[in-house]
Amino acid sequence: MLAFIIRRVVQSAIVMLVVALVAFALFRYVGDPINSMVGQETSLADREALRTRLGLNDPFVIQFGRFVGNALQGNFGISYRLQQPVMELILQRLPATLELALVSGLAAFILGVSAGVYTALNRRGVIPSAIMAASLIGVSLPTFLIGILLIWLFAVELQWLPSFGRGDTVTLPGGWVTGFLTSSGRQSLILPAITLGLFQMTLIMRLVRAEMLEVLRTDYIKFARARGLPNRTVHFGHALKNTLVPVITITGLQLGAIIAFAIITETVFQWPGVGALFINSVRAVDVPVMAAYLVLIALIFVIINLIVDLLYYAVDPRLRVERSAARH
Amino acid sequence: MSDTRTPGRLFRMWDNDIAYSFRKSPLAIVSGVVALVIVLAAVFAPLIAPTNPYDPSGLNLMDGFTPPMAPNAFTGNSFVLGADNQGRDVLSTILYGARISLFVGFSAVLFAMVLGIVAGLVAGYRGGWVDAVLMRIADVQLSFPSILIALLIFGVARGFIPPSQRETMAIWVLIVAIGLSDWVQFARVVRGATMVEKSKEYVQAARVIGVSPARILLRHVLPNVMGPVLVIGTIGLALAIIAEATLSFLGVGVPPTQPSLGTLIRIGQQYLFSGEWWILLFPALTLLALALAVNLLGDWLRDALNPRLR
């Protein structure tokens, strides 16, 4: 167990180092940092002096080491486009993205599991078939079209919900700007959260359904029924419990995808989050922000992957045997 | 491989397992027809489109926002699917847009396919450190969503290209970005199949008589792993078309002067609130029909090539 944890942590550290290298290469070699700092009338000698003062003439390894050291302290330089420290920009927008991702992830999990259980237990009938057909559309519709469709239906035609922005926000102590505490903030959250979570919801639903159908066929379910246990106990105590291990894994891994796909949702709904910041930086070739976003997203992914792997290992005893048998 | 011995190539195309399963699947026929119609319409767009949307001299700004099937109040011009904000015929922009979407999609998948096949063949055949390095890269890349990787590659490429050439290079950058974000699937499947094939007797026989590794891989192993590659390629085409549309929608794809379906949707979205629904709806439906049809074709191909399901 300990050897496994250490190996996974080392692997994660290597991945982060590679990502940092890519981010540094971006930072250093895409465009000339000096050109984006000084005006046209700066003389060549002045440019060279600035270059030396900023350490851009140092050997590659030293520059990379300095980049990693700064990154560890959360210092990613200054945005070319907005002339503000990159970390400040990201921290300002992070709460918006995290709240959105949290709500859509939770909604996807809860609705996906309930719909999956429901369609697995009621395989025939109009409503389960309708849910399955709708899930097919949910999988094949591109995210941005879902967002536009929802805006058109609920914001333009019905005028129930706002179509863009976060509504009124409240700043909590510690600088966290939340939209949860005002009614317009909560209303603004609904459409983006559905857009972002719909794909994950259909994914979880189909997974739960398939796993449930699989488990319901096994012997121990038959024995549980033969013992005369009520349906409710068999379905939720025996069947659902055994489907949840892969479901939790997939949900965990999809959390990273949700944060990445927030780029699209945030653009459609003009949500002031990190994704919107990133896409504007790509348009303007604002390299420091791109590099910092890359490192941040990689960190989130690596941490989620690590936690999921460890959870998987801890939750399912069968895997421990298989893995140790396969690897040693 | 010799065509001379078998009479009637057309007959062979009609009379085999895959064609049979195609004829027996109504869903496959419908999606095949839909995909074929859109592809043909896109290829022959210059011949069938009512107007050329790239020709500024043919445009009349007064035609802007003309609803479908109704004459414009000022100019009296009428458009089947309406006109967009600049007075471009929506039908023509869709035909030309589908052309760009399909071109980018096909090229990106082809690029990813070649890259993935080469990496997969080499990794599977050589094994050792080459395999380890390639597959670790694939693992890392696979843990990030491909749209994020495409965005990043796009951003980096823009940094290297001087601003004056960004618009003309955009399509090529897009193809490389989507292709590079998609090669992993191909590489993994080809690698797995290659590892199975390489221990078979025909490969060993070829090796014994001194056939070079490159020739073994390309002439003997590759034809035997093409089945799954085609399935991934078809589904990958649908994904690439959607990826292109997404990037163009985000405003980092093809420039508005040569709009793809995603760019058209982006333009149309701006006028949704003021009630000009046709600028958005028709490109969106085309994209949806195209992606869905290609996706269903891929699903069908997967089932048709799977011997266990026959």
XYZ file of C-alpha atoms in Angstrom:
638
model
C 0.000 0.000 0.000
C 2.716 2.451 1.034
C 4.839 1.561 -1.995
C 1.810 2.148 -4.220
C 1.130 5.568 -2.685
C 4.757 6.612 -3.010
C 4.873 5.457 -6.632
C 1.706 7.395 -7.486
C 2.929 10.553 -5.746
C 6.252 10.358 -7.592
C 4.431 9.847 -10.897
C 2.246 12.888 -10.175
C 5.305 14.979 -9.345
C 6.903 13.977 -12.654
C 3.769 14.915 -14.561
C 3.722 18.308 -12.831
C 7.388 18.848 -13.673
C 6.734 18.056 -17.357
C 3.777 20.432 -17.389
C 5.907 23.090 -15.734
C 8.531 22.563 -18.443
C 5.905 23.035 -21.164
C 4.559 26.105 -19.387
C 8.058 27.513 -19.023
C 8.864 26.873 -22.688
C 5.645 28.716 -23.541
C 6.542 31.542 -21.248
C 10.057 31.909 -22.511
C 9.929 31.136 -26.225
C 6.494 32.185 -27.465
C 6.993 35.746 -28.527
C 9.706 37.944 -26.996
C 8.893 38.929 -23.402
C 10.946 42.103 -23.833
C 8.942 43.228 -26.847
C 5.731 42.939 -24.889
C 7.123 45.067 -22.066
C 8.848 47.999 -23.750
C 7.769 50.499 -26.343
C 9.041 50.769 -29.904
C 11.402 53.656 -29.149
C 13.490 51.639 -26.638
C 17.051 51.309 -27.904
C 18.733 47.966 -28.476
C 21.204 48.636 -25.645
C 18.352 49.341 -23.237
C 16.614 46.158 -24.342
C 19.784 44.153 -23.762
C 20.237 45.727 -20.322
C 16.648 44.845 -19.409
C 17.169 41.342 -20.738
C 20.185 40.853 -18.494
C 18.471 42.451 -15.499
C 15.441 40.134 -15.881
C 17.772 37.150 -16.149
C 16.688 36.213 -19.668
C 20.326 35.639 -20.692
C 20.928 33.050 -17.972
C 21.327 29.356 -18.876
C 18.140 27.390 -19.528
C 18.363 25.282 -16.363
C 18.740 28.310 -14.096
C 15.810 30.073 -15.775
C 13.651 26.959 -15.478
C 14.625 26.552 -11.823
C 13.672 30.172 -11.182
C 10.341 29.640 -12.984
C 9.537 26.579 -10.842
C 10.578 28.408 -7.681
C 8.357 31.370 -8.543
C 5.487 29.084 -9.548
C 5.697 27.273 -6.209
C 5.206 30.651 -4.555
C 2.283 31.410 -6.842
C 4.177 34.002 -8.867
C 3.525 33.701 -12.608
C 4.511 37.194 -13.625
C 2.338 39.960 -15.026
C -0.362 39.601 -17.665
C 0.613 41.210 -20.986
C -2.984 42.097 -21.701
C -4.282 43.363 -18.349
C -0.997 44.497 -16.724
C -1.909 42.841 -13.415
C -0.211 39.971 -11.564
C -1.440 36.730 -13.136
C -2.081 34.985 -9.833
C -4.254 37.894 -8.664
C -6.322 37.655 -11.864
C -6.793 33.921 -11.467
C -7.648 34.104 -7.776
C -10.256 36.783 -8.499
C -12.009 34.519 -10.984
C -11.468 31.145 -9.367
C -14.489 31.277 -6.990
C -16.888 31.763 -9.920
C -15.542 28.713 -11.745
C -15.335 26.534 -8.636
C -18.910 27.348 -7.581
C -20.156 26.561 -11.071
C -18.176 23.306 -11.258
C -19.267 22.252 -7.780
C -22.968 22.795 -8.458
C -22.914 21.087 -11.844
C -20.823 18.204 -10.555
C -23.181 17.627 -7.628
C -26.277 17.956 -9.802
C -24.808 15.570 -12.378
C -24.002 13.027 -9.686
C -27.341 13.170 -7.848
C -29.566 13.352 -10.936
C -27.414 10.884 -12.864
C -27.493 8.250 -10.129
C -31.250 8.631 -9.536
C -32.089 8.500 -13.225
C -29.740 5.558 -13.719
C -31.312 3.573 -10.885
C -34.793 4.455 -12.089
C -34.172 3.384 -15.697
C -32.425 0.204 -14.552
C -35.330 -0.840 -12.322
C -38.007 0.150 -14.854
C -36.668 -1.028 -18.149
C -39.934 -0.816 -20.038
C -42.321 2.079 -20.164
C -42.683 5.475 -21.721
C -40.761 7.536 -19.158
C -37.606 5.345 -18.985
C -37.471 5.161 -22.795
C -37.879 8.930 -22.990
C -35.049 9.417 -20.484
C -32.782 7.081 -22.443
C -33.551 8.838 -25.734
C -32.970 12.236 -24.138
C -29.634 11.035 -22.783
C -28.562 10.110 -26.299
C -29.212 13.703 -27.369
C -27.346 14.937 -24.308
C -24.282 12.951 -25.331
C -24.278 14.003 -28.982
C -25.118 17.718 -28.628
C -22.022 19.942 -28.435
C -21.845 21.808 -25.103
C -22.154 25.245 -26.637
C -25.314 24.311 -28.530
C -26.908 23.046 -25.299
C -26.098 26.393 -23.702
C -27.560 28.370 -26.594
C -30.662 26.169 -26.615
C -31.205 26.731 -22.883
C -30.687 30.487 -23.244
C -33.162 30.602 -26.103
C -35.794 28.584 -24.225
C -35.524 29.866 -20.648
C -34.095 33.347 -21.095
C -35.463 34.597 -24.430
C -38.780 32.789 -24.883
C -39.948 32.083 -21.313
C -37.874 34.837 -19.640
C -37.618 32.829 -16.428
C -33.887 32.961 -15.883
C -31.061 35.406 -16.645
C -29.008 34.628 -19.741
C -25.566 35.867 -18.710
C -23.328 36.837 -15.791
C -23.396 35.842 -12.154
C -26.136 38.143 -10.847
C -25.538 39.887 -7.521
C -22.579 38.578 -5.567
C -21.517 38.849 -1.936
C -17.880 39.080 -0.896
C -17.160 36.755 1.985
C -14.347 37.427 4.466
C -11.165 36.104 2.869
C -12.042 37.578 -0.534
C -14.225 34.736 -1.800
C -16.926 36.254 -4.002
C -19.985 34.029 -3.844
C -23.206 33.997 -5.825
C -24.903 31.499 -3.529
C -26.260 34.057 -1.086
C -28.442 36.197 -3.366
C -31.500 35.029 -5.259
C -30.292 36.535 -8.550
C -26.953 34.793 -8.002
C -28.663 31.448 -7.539
C -30.906 32.001 -10.559
C -27.921 32.915 -12.735
C -26.249 29.678 -11.739
C -29.019 27.367 -12.976
C -28.565 27.496 -16.762
C -24.743 27.371 -16.821
C -24.766 24.530 -14.288
C -27.166 22.478 -16.423
C -25.123 23.181 -19.560
C -21.899 22.175 -17.892
C -23.247 19.118 -16.090
C -25.523 17.620 -18.726
C -22.868 15.523 -20.432
C -21.554 14.198 -17.114
C -25.106 13.518 -15.966
C -25.897 11.368 -18.992
C -22.558 9.626 -18.628
C -23.188 8.781 -14.963
C -26.754 7.776 -15.713
C -25.737 5.329 -18.433
C -22.967 3.943 -16.283
C -25.214 3.432 -13.243
C -27.865 1.819 -15.433
C -25.424 -0.589 -17.050
C -23.785 -1.489 -13.726
C -27.162 -1.943 -12.010
C -28.407 -4.266 -14.746
C -25.178 -6.229 -14.411
C -25.379 -6.500 -10.634
C -29.093 -7.321 -10.581
C -28.310 -10.463 -12.561
C -25.778 -11.807 -10.054
C -26.364 -14.650 -7.627
C -26.181 -12.711 -4.415
C -29.117 -10.545 -5.533
C -31.081 -13.730 -6.219
C -30.150 -15.036 -2.773
C -31.106 -11.745 -1.169
C -34.494 -11.980 -2.833
C -34.786 -15.640 -1.837
C -34.185 -14.651 1.746
C -37.304 -12.540 1.426
C -35.672 -9.143 1.741
C -37.884 -6.288 0.591
C -37.202 -4.831 -2.864
C -36.018 -1.548 -1.394
C -33.275 -3.243 0.627
C -32.176 -5.377 -2.307
C -32.080 -2.475 -4.760
C -30.394 0.119 -2.588
C -28.597 -1.888 0.078
C -27.189 -4.598 -2.161
C -27.318 -3.560 -5.796
C -26.646 0.198 -5.732
C -23.878 -0.120 -3.168
C -21.943 -2.396 -5.489
C -22.293 -0.120 -8.481
C -20.963 2.950 -6.717
C -17.238 2.196 -6.846
C -16.822 2.737 -10.611
C -19.362 5.554 -10.485
C -17.377 7.461 -7.858
C -14.205 6.970 -9.891
C -15.766 8.256 -13.076
C -17.361 11.185 -11.256
C -14.030 12.121 -9.739
C -12.252 11.993 -13.067
C -15.064 13.933 -14.713
C -14.683 16.719 -12.157
C -11.499 17.683 -13.971
C -13.318 17.586 -17.298
C -16.015 19.835 -15.833
C -13.439 22.445 -14.859
C -11.927 22.290 -18.358
C -15.271 22.407 -20.161
C -16.164 25.440 -18.049
C -14.193 27.340 -20.723
C -17.043 26.784 -23.184
C -19.882 27.294 -20.726
C -18.314 30.462 -19.354
C -18.000 31.871 -22.865
C -21.630 31.112 -23.736
C -22.977 32.612 -20.497
C -20.337 35.346 -20.087
C -19.556 33.840 -16.691
C -16.652 35.769 -15.109
C -14.524 32.694 -14.337
C -11.046 31.353 -15.026
C -12.124 29.669 -18.277
C -13.272 32.967 -19.774
C -9.991 34.525 -18.657
C -8.076 31.727 -20.402
C -9.962 31.970 -23.672
C -9.439 35.744 -23.782
C -5.740 35.144 -23.133
C -5.530 32.646 -25.997
C -7.138 35.201 -28.312
C -4.725 37.925 -27.241
C -1.711 35.545 -26.945
C -1.332 36.580 -23.306
C 1.349 33.995 -22.543
C 1.801 34.385 -18.749
C -1.902 33.761 -18.152
C -1.870 30.752 -20.500
C 1.150 29.277 -18.713
C -0.359 29.822 -15.276
C -3.709 28.348 -16.314
C -1.941 25.310 -17.729
C -0.088 24.704 -14.467
C -3.218 25.299 -12.386
C -5.402 22.929 -14.420
C -2.672 20.296 -14.455
C -2.385 20.582 -10.679
C -6.143 20.124 -10.250
C -6.120 17.122 -12.620
C -3.146 15.486 -10.966
C -4.596 15.916 -7.477
C -7.999 14.549 -8.545
C -6.390 11.594 -10.324
C -4.261 10.874 -7.302
C -7.186 10.996 -4.879
C -9.344 8.837 -7.159
C -6.600 6.247 -7.557
C -6.019 6.078 -3.832
C -9.772 5.904 -3.141
C -10.179 3.162 -5.685
C -7.405 1.245 -4.071
C -8.809 1.770 -0.599
C -12.449 1.039 -1.448
C -12.209 -2.089 -3.566
C -10.255 -4.930 -1.936
C -10.344 -7.019 -5.124
C -8.153 -4.491 -6.920
C -5.446 -4.680 -4.292
C -4.996 -8.378 -4.977
C -5.149 -7.957 -8.742
C -2.688 -5.107 -8.836
C -0.155 -6.746 -6.618
C -0.533 -9.971 -8.574
C -0.100 -8.150 -11.884
C 2.837 -5.994 -10.918
C 5.017 -8.237 -8.820
C -4.508 -7.919 -52.748
C -4.619 -8.568 -56.514
C -7.630 -7.122 -58.271
C -7.081 -8.893 -61.574
C -8.241 -12.306 -60.456
C -11.668 -11.276 -59.214
C -14.194 -10.250 -61.828
C -16.439 -7.319 -60.994
C -15.049 -5.082 -58.302
C -18.436 -3.434 -57.874
C -20.006 -6.799 -57.172
C -17.437 -7.486 -54.485
C -18.186 -4.132 -52.855
C -21.869 -5.014 -52.799
C -21.561 -8.631 -51.775
C -19.560 -8.817 -48.564
C -20.250 -8.936 -44.845
C -19.948 -5.239 -44.175
C -22.111 -4.197 -47.100
C -24.663 -6.778 -46.012
C -24.790 -5.412 -42.481
C -25.120 -1.903 -43.936
C -28.112 -2.938 -46.072
C -29.728 -4.562 -43.037
C -29.417 -1.496 -40.779
C -31.949 1.273 -41.508
C -30.210 3.626 -39.081
C -26.900 3.175 -40.887
C -28.547 3.790 -44.268
C -30.260 6.971 -43.066
C -27.105 8.355 -41.459
C -25.077 7.323 -44.482
C -27.429 9.201 -46.781
C -27.497 12.292 -44.528
C -23.700 12.347 -44.282
C -23.321 11.786 -48.020
C -25.767 14.569 -48.890
C -24.005 17.058 -46.614
C -20.550 16.047 -47.896
C -21.619 16.277 -51.541
C -23.382 19.593 -50.960
C -20.246 20.919 -49.291
C -17.900 19.650 -51.994
C -20.014 21.103 -54.800
C -20.902 24.267 -52.876
C -19.504 26.611 -55.563
C -21.829 24.974 -58.119
C -25.056 24.741 -56.115
C -24.913 27.688 -53.723
C -27.198 30.542 -54.858
C -24.562 33.184 -54.055
C -20.866 33.338 -53.197
C -20.699 34.569 -49.598
C -16.961 35.335 -49.838
C -17.461 37.836 -52.651
C -18.021 41.254 -51.031
C -19.194 42.803 -54.280
C -22.171 40.447 -54.417
C -23.382 41.497 -50.985
C -25.937 44.143 -50.195
C -26.016 45.284 -46.581
C -29.655 46.276 -47.092
C -30.400 42.546 -47.400
C -29.269 42.052 -43.795
C -31.648 40.179 -41.469
C -34.053 39.132 -44.224
C -36.252 36.374 -42.741
C -36.496 33.024 -44.569
C -38.887 32.706 -47.520
C -39.962 36.362 -47.316
C -38.913 39.266 -49.553
C -36.770 41.977 -47.984
C -38.730 45.178 -47.278
C -36.171 47.430 -49.019
C -34.568 45.390 -51.771
C -37.275 42.832 -52.480
C -34.659 40.060 -52.470
C -35.800 36.762 -51.034
C -33.666 34.015 -49.481
C -34.711 30.415 -48.838
C -33.132 30.302 -45.388
C -32.976 34.069 -44.848
C -29.960 36.363 -44.805
C -27.506 37.066 -41.990
C -26.394 40.378 -40.481
C -24.237 41.276 -43.491
C -26.886 40.307 -46.034
C -25.211 36.996 -46.879
C -27.543 34.203 -47.949
C -27.685 31.779 -45.005
C -27.993 28.726 -47.280
C -24.821 29.701 -49.141
C -22.869 30.410 -45.959
C -23.935 27.012 -44.612
C -22.789 25.219 -47.772
C -19.440 27.008 -47.757
C -19.210 26.674 -43.968
C -19.800 22.923 -44.089
C -17.005 22.784 -46.664
C -14.561 24.346 -44.217
C -15.839 22.292 -41.266
C -15.489 19.053 -43.230
C -12.088 20.020 -44.621
C -10.763 20.789 -41.159
C -12.398 17.677 -39.710
C -11.083 15.285 -42.376
C -7.586 16.787 -42.389
C -7.337 16.772 -38.591
C -8.457 13.130 -38.377
C -6.065 12.158 -41.168
C -3.224 13.924 -39.382
C -4.103 12.289 -36.061
C -4.485 8.925 -37.786
C -1.080 9.009 -39.482
C 0.597 10.220 -36.315
C -1.197 7.676 -34.142
C -0.569 4.764 -36.513
C 3.141 5.499 -36.774
C 3.492 5.954 -33.005
C 1.380 2.870 -32.293
C 3.217 0.633 -34.771
C 6.630 1.689 -33.541
C 5.667 1.458 -29.861
C 3.994 -1.916 -30.268
C 6.687 -3.441 -32.455
C 9.801 -2.065 -30.797
C 8.596 -2.168 -27.203
C 11.195 -1.177 -24.612
C 11.905 2.449 -23.828
C 10.337 3.769 -27.055
C 7.063 2.158 -26.025
C 7.383 3.383 -22.450
C 8.060 6.994 -23.440
C 5.330 7.142 -26.097
C 2.727 5.576 -23.846
C 3.588 7.812 -20.877
C 3.090 10.842 -23.147
C -0.188 9.315 -24.271
C -1.258 8.722 -20.670
C -0.535 12.275 -19.633
C -2.279 13.684 -22.682
C -5.271 11.396 -22.219
C -5.879 12.664 -18.711
C -6.637 16.128 -20.105
C -9.723 16.807 -22.251
C -8.713 17.089 -25.884
C -10.452 20.445 -26.332
C -8.131 21.933 -23.706
C -5.077 20.555 -25.479
C -6.285 21.833 -28.830
C -6.856 25.279 -27.299
C -3.380 25.294 -25.837
C -1.705 24.214 -29.084
C -3.727 26.835 -30.902
C -2.612 29.501 -28.431
C 1.040 28.501 -28.685
C 0.949 28.390 -32.486
C -0.565 31.861 -32.588
C 2.324 33.099 -30.520
C 4.782 31.895 -33.163
C 2.895 33.226 -36.164
C 3.206 36.948 -36.924
C -0.131 38.754 -36.476
C -0.374 39.610 -40.188
C -0.516 35.910 -41.134
C -2.743 34.688 -38.314
C -5.943 34.818 -40.330
C -4.604 32.957 -43.349
C -2.819 30.364 -41.222
C -5.783 29.846 -38.870
C -7.199 26.815 -40.690
C -3.859 24.992 -40.740
C -3.192 25.805 -37.107
C -6.646 24.475 -36.297
C -5.990 21.211 -38.158
C -2.695 20.671 -36.366
C -4.208 21.552 -32.988
C -7.172 19.188 -33.336
C -5.008 16.471 -34.904
C -2.392 16.629 -32.151
C -5.094 16.495 -29.491
C -6.571 13.318 -30.990
C -3.694 10.991 -31.934
C -3.642 9.113 -28.629
C -6.730 7.013 -29.368
C -5.220 5.744 -32.610
C -1.822 5.098 -31.075
C -3.237 3.033 -28.222
C -5.409 0.833 -30.413
C -2.697 0.302 -33.045
C -0.136 -0.447 -30.342
C -2.363 -3.071 -28.735
C -3.182 -4.730 -32.050
C 0.456 -4.624 -33.147
C 1.595 -6.370 -29.991
C -0.912 -9.144 -30.716
C 0.038 -9.392 -34.397
C 3.790 -9.311 -33.950
C 3.875 -12.643 -32.131
C 1.881 -14.347 -34.880
C 3.577 -16.717 -37.270
C 3.274 -14.682 -40.449
C 5.212 -11.827 -38.890
C 7.871 -14.172 -37.578
C 8.100 -15.843 -40.974
C 8.555 -12.475 -42.641
C 11.222 -11.577 -40.134
C 13.068 -14.848 -40.716
C 13.321 -14.304 -44.465
C 14.792 -10.877 -43.795
C 11.979 -8.441 -44.525
C 12.783 -5.011 -43.103
C 10.824 -3.876 -40.021
C 9.308 -0.915 -41.884
C 7.998 -3.231 -44.599
C 6.682 -5.760 -42.081
C 4.830 -3.002 -40.246
C 3.364 -1.275 -43.276
C 2.603 -4.227 -45.545
C 1.827 -7.007 -43.088
C 0.821 -5.630 -39.704
C -0.959 -2.422 -40.735
C -3.657 -4.049 -42.940
C -4.550 -6.304 -40.017
C -5.047 -3.436 -37.564
C -6.948 -1.135 -39.928
C -10.411 -2.270 -38.787
C -10.429 -0.634 -35.358
C -8.518 2.333 -36.795
C -11.358 3.002 -39.227
C -13.922 2.840 -36.415
C -11.982 5.327 -34.297
C -11.405 7.440 -37.387
C -15.121 7.701 -38.117
C -16.076 8.578 -34.557
C -13.007 10.824 -34.437
C -14.306 12.674 -37.487
C -17.517 13.524 -35.637
C -15.479 14.649 -32.633
C -13.136 16.693 -34.828
C -16.058 18.446 -36.525
C -17.515 19.289 -33.120
C -14.092 20.352 -31.828
C -13.651 22.664 -34.814
C -17.113 24.110 -34.283
C -16.405 24.591 -30.579
C -13.093 26.355 -31.184
C -14.589 28.536 -33.893
C -17.506 29.281 -31.609
C -15.084 30.319 -28.876
C -13.593 32.725 -31.382
C -10.221 30.994 -31.691
C -10.941 29.027 -34.873
C -11.363 30.136 -38.452
C -11.775 33.882 -39.058
C -15.281 35.339 -39.718
C -14.326 36.177 -43.310
C -14.312 32.448 -44.109
C -16.892 31.171 -41.646
C -17.178 27.503 -40.706
C -20.351 26.131 -39.135
C -19.042 27.015 -35.659
C -18.298 30.591 -36.704
C -21.794 30.884 -38.191
C -23.301 29.698 -34.904
C -21.179 32.243 -33.073
C -22.469 35.008 -35.344
C -26.025 33.746 -35.062
C -25.926 33.650 -31.280
C -25.446 37.421 -31.184
C -28.787 37.946 -32.930
C -30.788 35.354 -31.010
C -32.021 37.906 -28.489
C -33.348 40.265 -31.130
C -35.452 37.524 -32.707
C -33.353 36.716 -35.812
C -33.426 33.000 -35.086
C -32.668 31.753 -38.608
C -29.060 32.996 -38.550
C -28.404 30.579 -35.683
C -30.861 27.754 -36.237
C -29.930 26.509 -39.707
C -26.145 26.276 -39.210
C -26.767 24.619 -35.816
C -29.103 22.031 -37.360
C -26.588 21.308 -40.124
C -23.799 20.805 -37.607
C -26.020 18.577 -35.504
C -27.169 16.448 -38.439
C -23.604 16.065 -39.683
C -22.111 15.151 -36.300
C -24.939 12.788 -35.419
C -24.868 11.024 -38.807
C -21.109 10.497 -38.718
C -21.323 9.324 -35.107
C -24.047 6.780 -35.897
C -22.049 5.567 -38.893
C -19.097 5.032 -36.583
C -21.266 3.081 -34.133
C -22.566 0.933 -36.950
C -19.069 0.304 -38.312
C -17.880 -0.735 -34.867
C -20.665 -3.290 -34.566
C -20.215 -4.486 -38.151
C -16.489 -5.079 -37.700
C -16.909 -6.776 -34.342
C -16.882 -10.523 -35.054
C -18.522 -11.302 -31.726
C -21.676 -9.418 -32.698
C -22.127 -11.100 -36.074
